[in-house]
mmCIF file of C-alpha atoms and ligand atoms in Angstrom:
data_model
loop_
_atom_site.group_PDB
_atom_site.id
_atom_site.type_symbol
_atom_site.label_atom_id
_atom_site.label_comp_id
_atom_site.label_asym_id
_atom_site.label_seq_id
_atom_site.Cartn_x
_atom_site.Cartn_y
_atom_site.Cartn_z
ATOM 1 C CA UNK A 1 51.529 -10.004 51.557
ATOM 2 C CA UNK A 2 50.039 -6.612 50.908
ATOM 3 C CA UNK A 3 53.302 -4.679 52.648
ATOM 4 C CA UNK A 4 55.674 -6.456 50.616
ATOM 5 C CA UNK A 5 54.152 -6.160 46.810
ATOM 6 C CA UNK A 6 53.394 -2.628 48.561
ATOM 7 C CA UNK A 7 57.821 -2.364 48.080
ATOM 8 C CA UNK A 8 57.239 -4.151 45.308
ATOM 9 C CA UNK A 9 56.243 -1.447 43.389
ATOM 10 C CA UNK A 10 59.111 0.187 43.099
ATOM 11 C CA UNK A 11 61.025 -2.465 42.992
ATOM 12 C CA UNK A 12 60.278 -4.126 40.360
ATOM 13 C CA UNK A 13 59.537 -1.292 37.543
ATOM 14 C CA UNK A 14 63.097 -0.251 36.285
ATOM 15 C CA UNK A 15 62.116 2.564 34.104
ATOM 16 C CA UNK A 16 65.325 3.605 32.064
ATOM 17 C CA UNK A 17 66.546 7.218 31.551
ATOM 18 C CA UNK A 18 68.591 6.644 28.753
ATOM 19 C CA UNK A 19 67.347 5.526 25.671
ATOM 20 C CA UNK A 20 65.611 7.867 23.770
ATOM 21 C CA UNK A 21 61.600 8.258 22.801
ATOM 22 C CA UNK A 22 61.548 6.563 19.536
ATOM 23 C CA UNK A 23 58.568 6.752 16.748
ATOM 24 C CA UNK A 24 57.799 3.360 17.785
ATOM 25 C CA UNK A 25 54.463 5.313 20.017
ATOM 26 C CA UNK A 26 53.512 7.271 16.743
ATOM 27 C CA UNK A 27 53.062 4.037 14.751
ATOM 28 C CA UNK A 28 51.525 2.185 17.517
ATOM 29 C CA UNK A 29 49.173 4.484 17.940
ATOM 30 C CA UNK A 30 48.356 4.108 13.572
ATOM 31 C CA UNK A 31 47.981 1.096 14.430
ATOM 32 C CA UNK A 32 45.459 0.655 17.737
ATOM 33 C CA UNK A 33 43.594 2.829 15.601
ATOM 34 C CA UNK A 34 41.767 -0.798 14.462
ATOM 35 C CA UNK A 35 39.326 -1.757 16.923
ATOM 36 C CA UNK A 36 36.621 -4.617 17.072
ATOM 37 C CA UNK A 37 32.837 -2.708 16.409
ATOM 38 C CA UNK A 38 32.900 0.987 17.414
ATOM 39 C CA UNK A 39 30.242 0.496 20.403
ATOM 40 C CA UNK A 40 31.135 2.605 23.453
ATOM 41 C CA UNK A 41 33.229 0.490 25.967
ATOM 42 C CA UNK A 42 33.396 3.433 28.076
ATOM 43 C CA UNK A 43 29.830 2.785 28.728
ATOM 44 C CA UNK A 44 30.355 -1.454 29.263
ATOM 45 C CA UNK A 45 33.101 -0.780 31.679
ATOM 46 C CA UNK A 46 30.364 1.818 34.052
ATOM 47 C CA UNK A 47 29.275 0.177 37.396
ATOM 48 C CA UNK A 48 25.732 -1.351 36.456
ATOM 49 C CA UNK A 49 23.802 0.827 38.916
ATOM 50 C CA UNK A 50 22.768 -1.444 42.498
ATOM 51 C CA UNK A 51 25.584 -3.778 41.631
ATOM 52 C CA UNK A 52 28.196 -4.785 43.815
ATOM 53 C CA UNK A 53 32.009 -2.889 43.210
ATOM 54 C CA UNK A 54 34.148 -5.924 44.715
ATOM 55 C CA UNK A 55 32.149 -8.225 42.098
ATOM 56 C CA UNK A 56 31.916 -5.953 38.868
ATOM 57 C CA UNK A 57 35.948 -5.860 39.317
ATOM 58 C CA UNK A 58 36.008 -9.451 40.008
ATOM 59 C CA UNK A 59 34.923 -10.539 36.831
ATOM 60 C CA UNK A 60 36.889 -7.916 34.994
ATOM 61 C CA UNK A 61 39.936 -9.601 36.705
ATOM 62 C CA UNK A 62 39.259 -12.884 35.822
ATOM 63 C CA UNK A 63 37.837 -11.730 31.848
ATOM 64 C CA UNK A 64 40.683 -9.557 31.164
ATOM 65 C CA UNK A 65 43.076 -12.757 32.731
ATOM 66 C CA UNK A 66 41.286 -14.689 30.332
ATOM 67 C CA UNK A 67 41.980 -12.306 27.221
ATOM 68 C CA UNK A 68 46.050 -12.184 28.208
ATOM 69 C CA UNK A 69 45.932 -16.167 27.959
ATOM 70 C CA UNK A 70 44.291 -15.879 24.457
ATOM 71 C CA UNK A 71 45.906 -12.566 23.213
ATOM 72 C CA UNK A 72 49.887 -13.886 24.602
ATOM 73 C CA UNK A 73 49.922 -17.664 23.945
ATOM 74 C CA UNK A 74 49.623 -16.036 19.558
ATOM 75 C CA UNK A 75 53.044 -14.711 20.198
ATOM 76 C CA UNK A 76 54.532 -17.918 22.607
ATOM 77 C CA UNK A 77 56.579 -18.900 19.730
ATOM 78 C CA UNK A 78 58.075 -15.670 19.339
ATOM 79 C CA UNK A 79 58.916 -14.439 21.989
ATOM 80 C CA UNK A 80 61.748 -16.648 23.331
ATOM 81 C CA UNK A 81 64.676 -16.521 26.281
ATOM 82 C CA UNK A 82 66.417 -15.535 23.278
ATOM 83 C CA UNK A 83 64.189 -13.384 20.868
ATOM 84 C CA UNK A 84 63.156 -11.152 25.227
ATOM 85 C CA UNK A 85 66.099 -12.553 27.475
ATOM 86 C CA UNK A 86 64.347 -9.765 30.133
ATOM 87 C CA UNK A 87 61.184 -8.809 29.929
ATOM 88 C CA UNK A 88 60.135 -5.558 29.162
ATOM 89 C CA UNK A 89 57.822 -2.486 27.181
ATOM 90 C CA UNK A 90 60.257 -1.355 24.615
ATOM 91 C CA UNK A 91 63.696 -0.363 25.595
ATOM 92 C CA UNK A 92 62.876 1.916 28.011
ATOM 93 C CA UNK A 93 60.662 -0.140 30.354
ATOM 94 C CA UNK A 94 62.582 -3.433 32.171
ATOM 95 C CA UNK A 95 60.276 -5.526 34.997
ATOM 96 C CA UNK A 96 61.734 -7.078 37.900
ATOM 97 C CA UNK A 97 59.610 -10.594 38.852
ATOM 98 C CA UNK A 98 59.486 -10.975 42.544
ATOM 99 C CA UNK A 99 56.569 -13.171 43.750
ATOM 100 C CA UNK A 100 58.219 -13.890 48.087
ATOM 101 C CA UNK A 101 57.799 -17.216 47.347
ATOM 102 C CA UNK A 102 59.954 -19.260 44.325
ATOM 103 C CA UNK A 103 61.397 -15.268 43.671
ATOM 104 C CA UNK A 104 62.438 -13.328 47.154
ATOM 105 C CA UNK A 105 64.058 -10.801 45.398
ATOM 106 C CA UNK A 106 63.775 -8.876 42.389
ATOM 107 C CA UNK A 107 64.578 -11.236 39.544
ATOM 108 C CA UNK A 108 65.714 -9.882 36.312
ATOM 109 C CA UNK A 109 64.207 -12.828 34.195
ATOM 110 C CA UNK A 110 63.063 -13.215 29.765
ATOM 111 C CA UNK A 111 59.717 -12.384 29.214
ATOM 112 C CA UNK A 112 58.445 -15.666 27.853
ATOM 113 C CA UNK A 113 59.727 -17.082 32.186
ATOM 114 C CA UNK A 114 58.486 -13.203 33.217
ATOM 115 C CA UNK A 115 54.724 -14.113 31.768
ATOM 116 C CA UNK A 116 54.841 -17.556 32.997
ATOM 117 C CA UNK A 117 55.518 -16.513 36.862
ATOM 118 C CA UNK A 118 52.670 -13.887 36.871
ATOM 119 C CA UNK A 119 49.977 -15.707 34.625
ATOM 120 C CA UNK A 120 50.738 -19.003 37.211
ATOM 121 C CA UNK A 121 50.677 -15.750 39.999
ATOM 122 C CA UNK A 122 47.889 -13.991 38.912
ATOM 123 C CA UNK A 123 46.004 -17.989 38.292
ATOM 124 C CA UNK A 124 46.451 -18.742 41.726
ATOM 125 C CA UNK A 125 44.640 -15.315 43.343
ATOM 126 C CA UNK A 126 41.744 -16.158 40.932
ATOM 127 C CA UNK A 127 41.067 -19.965 42.361
ATOM 128 C CA UNK A 128 41.858 -18.958 45.644
ATOM 129 C CA UNK A 129 37.802 -19.250 47.513
ATOM 130 C CA UNK A 130 39.727 -16.462 49.705
ATOM 131 C CA UNK A 131 40.097 -13.963 48.198
ATOM 132 C CA UNK A 132 37.952 -14.381 44.430
ATOM 133 C CA UNK A 133 35.103 -16.071 46.153
ATOM 134 C CA UNK A 134 32.575 -17.498 44.121
ATOM 135 C CA UNK A 135 30.256 -19.556 46.959
ATOM 136 C CA UNK A 136 27.452 -17.668 45.913
ATOM 137 C CA UNK A 137 26.238 -15.046 48.832
ATOM 138 C CA UNK A 138 30.358 -15.644 50.377
ATOM 139 C CA UNK A 139 31.680 -11.324 50.758
ATOM 140 C CA UNK A 140 35.246 -10.596 49.278
ATOM 141 C CA UNK A 141 37.835 -9.657 51.503
ATOM 142 C CA UNK A 142 38.141 -6.564 52.882
ATOM 143 C CA UNK A 143 41.628 -5.755 50.733
ATOM 144 C CA UNK A 144 39.885 -7.403 47.939
ATOM 145 C CA UNK A 145 40.733 -3.661 47.087
ATOM 146 C CA UNK A 146 44.591 -3.956 47.218
ATOM 147 C CA UNK A 147 44.414 -7.168 45.905
ATOM 148 C CA UNK A 148 42.760 -6.087 42.267
ATOM 149 C CA UNK A 149 45.223 -3.354 41.874
ATOM 150 C CA UNK A 150 48.687 -5.315 42.153
ATOM 151 C CA UNK A 151 46.963 -7.664 39.781
ATOM 152 C CA UNK A 152 45.716 -4.854 37.197
ATOM 153 C CA UNK A 153 49.055 -3.811 37.870
ATOM 154 C CA UNK A 154 50.932 -7.040 36.346
ATOM 155 C CA UNK A 155 48.729 -7.449 34.006
ATOM 156 C CA UNK A 156 48.799 -3.885 32.561
ATOM 157 C CA UNK A 157 52.885 -5.022 32.172
ATOM 158 C CA UNK A 158 51.475 -8.190 30.064
ATOM 159 C CA UNK A 159 50.261 -6.021 27.874
ATOM 160 C CA UNK A 160 52.527 -3.171 27.239
ATOM 161 C CA UNK A 161 55.534 -6.282 26.059
ATOM 162 C CA UNK A 162 52.851 -7.377 23.183
ATOM 163 C CA UNK A 163 52.911 -3.888 21.939
ATOM 164 C CA UNK A 164 56.105 -3.202 22.243
ATOM 165 C CA UNK A 165 57.520 -6.022 22.020
ATOM 166 C CA UNK A 166 55.317 -7.775 19.937
ATOM 167 C CA UNK A 167 53.056 -5.719 18.043
ATOM 168 C CA UNK A 168 54.060 -6.820 14.202
ATOM 169 C CA UNK A 169 53.390 -10.639 15.028
ATOM 170 C CA UNK A 170 49.910 -9.356 16.035
ATOM 171 C CA UNK A 171 49.784 -7.672 12.763
ATOM 172 C CA UNK A 172 50.842 -10.375 10.579
ATOM 173 C CA UNK A 173 48.643 -13.101 12.741
ATOM 174 C CA UNK A 174 45.869 -10.630 11.906
ATOM 175 C CA UNK A 175 45.252 -9.630 15.358
ATOM 176 C CA UNK A 176 45.523 -6.072 15.411
ATOM 177 C CA UNK A 177 41.949 -4.926 16.392
ATOM 178 C CA UNK A 178 41.234 -7.584 18.517
ATOM 179 C CA UNK A 179 44.314 -7.109 21.170
ATOM 180 C CA UNK A 180 43.484 -3.010 20.318
ATOM 181 C CA UNK A 181 39.788 -3.296 21.422
ATOM 182 C CA UNK A 182 40.116 -5.630 24.468
ATOM 183 C CA UNK A 183 43.322 -3.274 25.543
ATOM 184 C CA UNK A 184 40.704 -0.257 25.399
ATOM 185 C CA UNK A 185 38.620 -2.298 27.251
ATOM 186 C CA UNK A 186 41.136 -2.917 30.244
ATOM 187 C CA UNK A 187 42.421 0.317 29.370
ATOM 188 C CA UNK A 188 38.965 1.981 30.167
ATOM 189 C CA UNK A 189 38.246 -0.354 33.450
ATOM 190 C CA UNK A 190 41.736 1.205 34.736
ATOM 191 C CA UNK A 191 40.975 4.771 34.112
ATOM 192 C CA UNK A 192 37.770 3.705 35.931
ATOM 193 C CA UNK A 193 38.200 2.847 38.783
ATOM 194 C CA UNK A 194 41.811 4.409 39.352
ATOM 195 C CA UNK A 195 43.028 0.764 39.889
ATOM 196 C CA UNK A 196 46.688 1.333 38.996
ATOM 197 C CA UNK A 197 48.756 3.812 39.287
ATOM 198 C CA UNK A 198 50.052 6.360 36.569
ATOM 199 C CA UNK A 199 53.710 6.122 36.677
ATOM 200 C CA UNK A 200 52.760 2.126 35.761
ATOM 201 C CA UNK A 201 50.872 3.451 32.949
ATOM 202 C CA UNK A 202 53.894 5.277 31.442
ATOM 203 C CA UNK A 203 55.036 3.356 28.837
ATOM 204 C CA UNK A 204 52.028 3.667 26.574
ATOM 205 C CA UNK A 205 51.044 6.121 27.870
ATOM 206 C CA UNK A 206 50.794 8.034 23.992
ATOM 207 C CA UNK A 207 48.045 5.219 24.035
ATOM 208 C CA UNK A 208 46.340 5.831 26.430
ATOM 209 C CA UNK A 209 45.632 9.247 25.708
ATOM 210 C CA UNK A 210 44.471 8.557 22.180
ATOM 211 C CA UNK A 211 41.794 6.417 24.034
ATOM 212 C CA UNK A 212 40.685 8.322 26.461
ATOM 213 C CA UNK A 213 40.808 11.913 23.900
ATOM 214 C CA UNK A 214 38.644 9.107 21.727
ATOM 215 C CA UNK A 215 36.157 8.165 23.624
ATOM 216 C CA UNK A 216 35.293 12.009 24.759
ATOM 217 C CA UNK A 217 34.978 12.969 21.341
ATOM 218 C CA UNK A 218 32.290 10.964 20.691
ATOM 219 C CA UNK B 1 67.234 -3.034 9.728
ATOM 220 C CA UNK B 2 66.319 -5.232 8.130
ATOM 221 C CA UNK B 3 63.807 -7.063 9.124
ATOM 222 C CA UNK B 4 62.760 -11.069 9.697
ATOM 223 C CA UNK B 5 60.283 -12.041 7.760
ATOM 224 C CA UNK B 6 57.366 -13.004 10.587
ATOM 225 C CA UNK B 7 56.821 -17.051 9.609
ATOM 226 C CA UNK B 8 54.028 -18.335 12.006
ATOM 227 C CA UNK B 9 53.261 -21.891 12.894
ATOM 228 C CA UNK B 10 50.468 -23.644 12.758
ATOM 229 C CA UNK B 11 49.728 -24.255 15.874
ATOM 230 C CA UNK B 12 50.931 -20.376 15.908
ATOM 231 C CA UNK B 13 48.223 -19.491 13.089
ATOM 232 C CA UNK B 14 45.060 -22.444 15.552
ATOM 233 C CA UNK B 15 45.786 -19.847 18.466
ATOM 234 C CA UNK B 16 45.696 -16.962 15.942
ATOM 235 C CA UNK B 17 42.154 -17.515 14.640
ATOM 236 C CA UNK B 18 41.194 -19.019 18.449
ATOM 237 C CA UNK B 19 41.659 -15.718 19.588
ATOM 238 C CA UNK B 20 39.883 -13.419 16.468
ATOM 239 C CA UNK B 21 36.544 -15.966 17.129
ATOM 240 C CA UNK B 22 36.952 -15.501 20.806
ATOM 241 C CA UNK B 23 37.158 -11.605 20.823
ATOM 242 C CA UNK B 24 34.424 -11.755 18.318
ATOM 243 C CA UNK B 25 32.391 -13.797 20.133
ATOM 244 C CA UNK B 26 32.526 -11.506 22.753
ATOM 245 C CA UNK B 27 32.347 -8.347 21.736
ATOM 246 C CA UNK B 28 30.634 -8.096 18.759
ATOM 247 C CA UNK B 29 27.545 -8.874 21.468
ATOM 248 C CA UNK B 30 29.176 -6.377 23.904
ATOM 249 C CA UNK B 31 29.156 -3.457 22.235
ATOM 250 C CA UNK B 32 25.933 -3.330 20.173
ATOM 251 C CA UNK B 33 22.899 -0.684 21.552
ATOM 252 C CA UNK B 34 21.809 -0.619 23.834
ATOM 253 C CA UNK B 35 23.800 -2.313 26.312
ATOM 254 C CA UNK B 36 21.731 -5.909 26.745
ATOM 255 C CA UNK B 37 21.981 -5.235 31.065
ATOM 256 C CA UNK B 38 19.949 -2.482 29.755
ATOM 257 C CA UNK B 39 17.926 -4.046 27.360
ATOM 258 C CA UNK B 40 16.924 -6.980 30.269
ATOM 259 C CA UNK B 41 16.658 -3.765 32.647
ATOM 260 C CA UNK B 42 14.045 -1.998 30.523
ATOM 261 C CA UNK B 43 11.711 -5.486 29.743
ATOM 262 C CA UNK B 44 11.610 -5.460 32.889
ATOM 263 C CA UNK B 45 10.430 -2.427 33.122
ATOM 264 C CA UNK B 46 8.055 -2.676 30.785
ATOM 265 C CA UNK B 47 6.866 -5.522 32.158
ATOM 266 C CA UNK B 48 6.110 -3.603 35.644
ATOM 267 C CA UNK B 49 4.847 -1.266 33.953
ATOM 268 C CA UNK B 50 2.175 -3.617 32.402
ATOM 269 C CA UNK B 51 1.338 -5.364 35.354
ATOM 270 C CA UNK B 52 0.839 -2.174 36.939
ATOM 271 C CA UNK B 53 2.184 -3.049 40.139
ATOM 272 C CA UNK B 54 2.726 -0.862 43.478
ATOM 273 C CA UNK B 55 5.410 1.654 43.789
ATOM 274 C CA UNK B 56 6.830 -1.154 46.957
ATOM 275 C CA UNK B 57 5.945 -4.238 45.105
ATOM 276 C CA UNK B 58 8.349 -2.645 42.111
ATOM 277 C CA UNK B 59 10.660 -2.116 44.057
ATOM 278 C CA UNK B 60 10.868 -5.833 45.326
ATOM 279 C CA UNK B 61 10.920 -7.378 42.171
ATOM 280 C CA UNK B 62 13.877 -4.725 40.953
ATOM 281 C CA UNK B 63 16.026 -5.325 44.259
ATOM 282 C CA UNK B 64 16.047 -9.412 43.305
ATOM 283 C CA UNK B 65 16.459 -8.351 39.989
ATOM 284 C CA UNK B 66 19.661 -6.337 40.894
ATOM 285 C CA UNK B 67 20.732 -9.758 43.594
ATOM 286 C CA UNK B 68 20.444 -11.517 40.264
ATOM 287 C CA UNK B 69 22.273 -10.240 37.858
ATOM 288 C CA UNK B 70 25.030 -9.989 41.089
ATOM 289 C CA UNK B 71 25.003 -13.721 41.235
ATOM 290 C CA UNK B 72 24.493 -14.079 37.627
ATOM 291 C CA UNK B 73 28.324 -12.000 37.456
ATOM 292 C CA UNK B 74 29.756 -14.597 40.005
ATOM 293 C CA UNK B 75 28.681 -17.262 38.390
ATOM 294 C CA UNK B 76 30.541 -15.950 35.439
ATOM 295 C CA UNK B 77 33.422 -16.062 37.260
ATOM 296 C CA UNK B 78 33.443 -19.199 38.987
ATOM 297 C CA UNK B 79 32.277 -21.003 34.551
ATOM 298 C CA UNK B 80 36.194 -20.042 33.638
ATOM 299 C CA UNK B 81 37.201 -23.275 32.588
ATOM 300 C CA UNK B 82 40.214 -24.834 32.911
ATOM 301 C CA UNK B 83 40.316 -25.840 29.463
ATOM 302 C CA UNK B 84 40.215 -22.481 28.558
ATOM 303 C CA UNK B 85 43.951 -21.503 30.183
ATOM 304 C CA UNK B 86 46.078 -22.400 28.225
ATOM 305 C CA UNK B 87 49.518 -23.677 29.847
ATOM 306 C CA UNK B 88 52.079 -21.002 28.423
ATOM 307 C CA UNK B 89 55.374 -22.726 29.369
ATOM 308 C CA UNK B 90 56.803 -24.449 31.855
ATOM 309 C CA UNK B 91 59.844 -23.403 33.580
ATOM 310 C CA UNK B 92 62.526 -25.765 32.401
HETATM 311 ZN ZN1 ZN C 1 58.584 -11.184 24.385
#
């Protein structure tokens, strides 16, 4: 399973070199300044003293999954196969889906189908008692950290799609501060525990840098 | 490029309001200073100081407190209600 996903890492993420960088990122950065409250999220992501790292990773995985469910749920009527015929993060990055079950090969999917497949896959992991034990005292599997990495890498893609293709919709619905706060929290968490490869985070690089810079200037 | 006007349906507006409430309820307390877990820890330390416990007893209580916090995280994860999962869209 993990060997398979290791391959997926390079095959399902396609940065396109032929599309120039636009001003979209700048726009994003400007609007991404709106957040809920000014409290320190960097502090909130840190592993509390004496806490079990896996328990901390697991509860956050569930939290961010729920955030994305909520957030993506608000744009489902805009994210259609016509409007988003491929799963992408702007014109420069496209994603292919591969789960080894229904899609054995990296496959181009319209964004709504891709997100549906991704969220169902994630739900399957979170509900799997062997991977995310819910019984008190039951230990996590040895490879839990790898699973978490895969999960966060994929969840990132949904944030990236929301920002790149649906930020106008999010703004029209008045929930940009909510998305921004959730993403900041997600990114600072990923950054704190080094969960996702830098290359994968590239679609939101400017935003990520702004989050880190702002965090330092506190 | 002329932009298409955005006219969300009532169902979408309802989902947006639900998301607003969800995130505000989540982040307003989380971003409070100091964070709630730290508040609980400080309260425990204060209580132990008032009770004039020995260092070994204190360490014992701290250990139990940490276990309690861990159990709380697991409990929180378990409570992910199925209702919160809005089925996104079923593929055809
Ligand atoms: Zn879309």
